[in-house]
Amino acid sequence: MAKGEVKTAVVADGLRYKTKTPGSPFRASASFSGATMSCFMCGKHRVRSQLRTRQVLGKSQTVCAPSCKALDEALEQSETSSS
């Protein structure tokens, strides 16, 4: 199977992406409480207030509170009610 055309190339100044949008997809915050972290279970980035620590495989890991599924449902419900 042939690979598709490569759309990136390293240019003389060392940059690789010509079409990549600048910046980070995660919002910058001046305070620690607004920072995001990823859930160990589902991998989604959440605000720290939506996470809690839990013992997983003998180590404390950050996970969604109360659970990944419940938090997704709550966020989805709040988005539809605010629309």
PDB file of C-alpha atoms in Angstrom:
ATOM      1  CA  MET A   1       0.000   0.000   0.000  1.00  0.00           C
ATOM      2  CA  ALA A   2       1.417   3.378  -0.982  1.00  0.00           C
ATOM      3  CA  LYS A   3       1.575   6.159   1.575  1.00  0.00           C
ATOM      4  CA  GLY A   4      -0.073   9.498   0.931  1.00  0.00           C
ATOM      5  CA  GLU A   5       1.862  12.594   0.014  1.00  0.00           C
ATOM      6  CA  VAL A   6       3.856  14.078   2.891  1.00  0.00           C
ATOM      7  CA  LYS A   7       2.502  17.560   3.629  1.00  0.00           C
ATOM      8  CA  THR A   8       5.252  18.670   5.990  1.00  0.00           C
ATOM      9  CA  ALA A   9       8.888  19.340   5.398  1.00  0.00           C
ATOM     10  CA  VAL A  10      11.721  20.767   7.465  1.00  0.00           C
ATOM     11  CA  VAL A  11      12.501  24.248   6.157  1.00  0.00           C
ATOM     12  CA  ALA A  12      15.790  26.142   6.493  1.00  0.00           C
ATOM     13  CA  ASP A  13      14.813  27.813   9.799  1.00  0.00           C
ATOM     14  CA  GLY A  14      14.064  24.420  11.374  1.00  0.00           C
ATOM     15  CA  LEU A  15      10.275  24.621  11.393  1.00  0.00           C
ATOM     16  CA  ARG A  16       8.461  21.551  10.162  1.00  0.00           C
ATOM     17  CA  TYR A  17       4.828  22.594   9.892  1.00  0.00           C
ATOM     18  CA  LYS A  18       3.806  25.206   7.396  1.00  0.00           C
ATOM     19  CA  THR A  19       0.043  24.866   7.868  1.00  0.00           C
ATOM     20  CA  LYS A  20      -0.132  24.101  11.600  1.00  0.00           C
ATOM     21  CA  THR A  21      -2.022  26.685  13.596  1.00  0.00           C
ATOM     22  CA  PRO A  22       0.122  28.337  16.257  1.00  0.00           C
ATOM     23  CA  GLY A  23      -0.463  27.859  19.949  1.00  0.00           C
ATOM     24  CA  SER A  24      -1.760  25.117  22.146  1.00  0.00           C
ATOM     25  CA  PRO A  25      -5.229  23.547  22.100  1.00  0.00           C
ATOM     26  CA  PHE A  26      -5.279  23.900  25.895  1.00  0.00           C
ATOM     27  CA  ARG A  27      -6.198  27.270  27.279  1.00  0.00           C
ATOM     28  CA  ALA A  28      -3.527  29.116  29.181  1.00  0.00           C
ATOM     29  CA  SER A  29      -4.307  29.990  32.732  1.00  0.00           C
ATOM     30  CA  ALA A  30      -2.636  32.216  35.217  1.00  0.00           C
ATOM     31  CA  SER A  31      -3.955  30.278  38.162  1.00  0.00           C
ATOM     32  CA  PHE A  32      -3.255  26.689  39.096  1.00  0.00           C
ATOM     33  CA  SER A  33      -6.960  25.866  39.406  1.00  0.00           C
ATOM     34  CA  GLY A  34      -7.662  26.537  35.716  1.00  0.00           C
ATOM     35  CA  ALA A  35      -5.006  24.164  34.435  1.00  0.00           C
ATOM     36  CA  THR A  36      -6.020  20.946  32.742  1.00  0.00           C
ATOM     37  CA  MET A  37      -4.754  17.442  33.313  1.00  0.00           C
ATOM     38  CA  SER A  38      -5.547  14.201  31.546  1.00  0.00           C
ATOM     39  CA  CYS A  39      -7.571  11.452  33.148  1.00  0.00           C
ATOM     40  CA  PHE A  40      -5.582   8.259  33.632  1.00  0.00           C
ATOM     41  CA  MET A  41      -8.589   6.127  32.629  1.00  0.00           C
ATOM     42  CA  CYS A  42     -10.079   7.867  29.577  1.00  0.00           C
ATOM     43  CA  GLY A  43      -7.220  10.195  28.580  1.00  0.00           C
ATOM     44  CA  LYS A  44      -9.428  13.261  28.137  1.00  0.00           C
ATOM     45  CA  HIS A  45      -8.164  16.599  29.414  1.00  0.00           C
ATOM     46  CA  ARG A  46     -10.294  18.008  32.185  1.00  0.00           C
ATOM     47  CA  VAL A  47     -10.126  21.017  34.483  1.00  0.00           C
ATOM     48  CA  ARG A  48      -8.539  19.993  37.783  1.00  0.00           C
ATOM     49  CA  SER A  49     -11.795  20.593  39.632  1.00  0.00           C
ATOM     50  CA  GLN A  50     -13.384  17.757  37.608  1.00  0.00           C
ATOM     51  CA  LEU A  51     -10.675  15.277  38.610  1.00  0.00           C
ATOM     52  CA  ARG A  52      -9.760  13.419  41.776  1.00  0.00           C
ATOM     53  CA  THR A  53      -6.881  11.175  42.742  1.00  0.00           C
ATOM     54  CA  ARG A  54      -7.373   7.458  43.055  1.00  0.00           C
ATOM     55  CA  GLN A  55      -5.076   4.515  43.699  1.00  0.00           C
ATOM     56  CA  VAL A  56      -4.541   2.714  40.374  1.00  0.00           C
ATOM     57  CA  LEU A  57      -1.993  -0.085  40.186  1.00  0.00           C
ATOM     58  CA  GLY A  58      -0.417   1.022  43.440  1.00  0.00           C
ATOM     59  CA  LYS A  59       0.058   4.686  42.484  1.00  0.00           C
ATOM     60  CA  SER A  60      -2.081   7.784  42.897  1.00  0.00           C
ATOM     61  CA  GLN A  61      -3.457   8.800  39.517  1.00  0.00           C
ATOM     62  CA  THR A  62      -5.834  11.574  38.492  1.00  0.00           C
ATOM     63  CA  VAL A  63      -9.173  10.288  37.204  1.00  0.00           C
ATOM     64  CA  CYS A  64     -12.535  11.831  36.368  1.00  0.00           C
ATOM     65  CA  ALA A  65     -14.854  12.362  39.332  1.00  0.00           C
ATOM     66  CA  PRO A  66     -17.206  10.607  39.989  1.00  0.00           C
ATOM     67  CA  SER A  67     -16.474   8.502  36.888  1.00  0.00           C
ATOM     68  CA  CYS A  68     -15.550   9.113  33.249  1.00  0.00           C
ATOM     69  CA  LYS A  69     -18.985   8.097  31.959  1.00  0.00           C
ATOM     70  CA  ALA A  70     -20.902  10.105  34.559  1.00  0.00           C
ATOM     71  CA  LEU A  71     -18.808  13.222  33.940  1.00  0.00           C
ATOM     72  CA  ASP A  72     -19.286  12.959  30.148  1.00  0.00           C
ATOM     73  CA  GLU A  73     -23.053  12.650  30.625  1.00  0.00           C
ATOM     74  CA  ALA A  74     -23.150  15.609  33.026  1.00  0.00           C
ATOM     75  CA  LEU A  75     -21.113  17.810  30.685  1.00  0.00           C
ATOM     76  CA  GLU A  76     -23.248  16.817  27.697  1.00  0.00           C
ATOM     77  CA  GLN A  77     -26.420  17.546  29.639  1.00  0.00           C
ATOM     78  CA  SER A  78     -25.160  20.959  30.758  1.00  0.00           C
ATOM     79  CA  GLU A  79     -24.230  21.862  27.168  1.00  0.00           C
ATOM     80  CA  THR A  80     -27.684  20.978  25.835  1.00  0.00           C
ATOM     81  CA  SER A  81     -29.474  22.849  28.624  1.00  0.00           C
ATOM     82  CA  SER A  82     -27.382  25.986  28.102  1.00  0.00           C
ATOM     83  CA  SER A  83     -28.117  26.059  24.352  1.00  0.00           C
TER      84      SER A  83
END
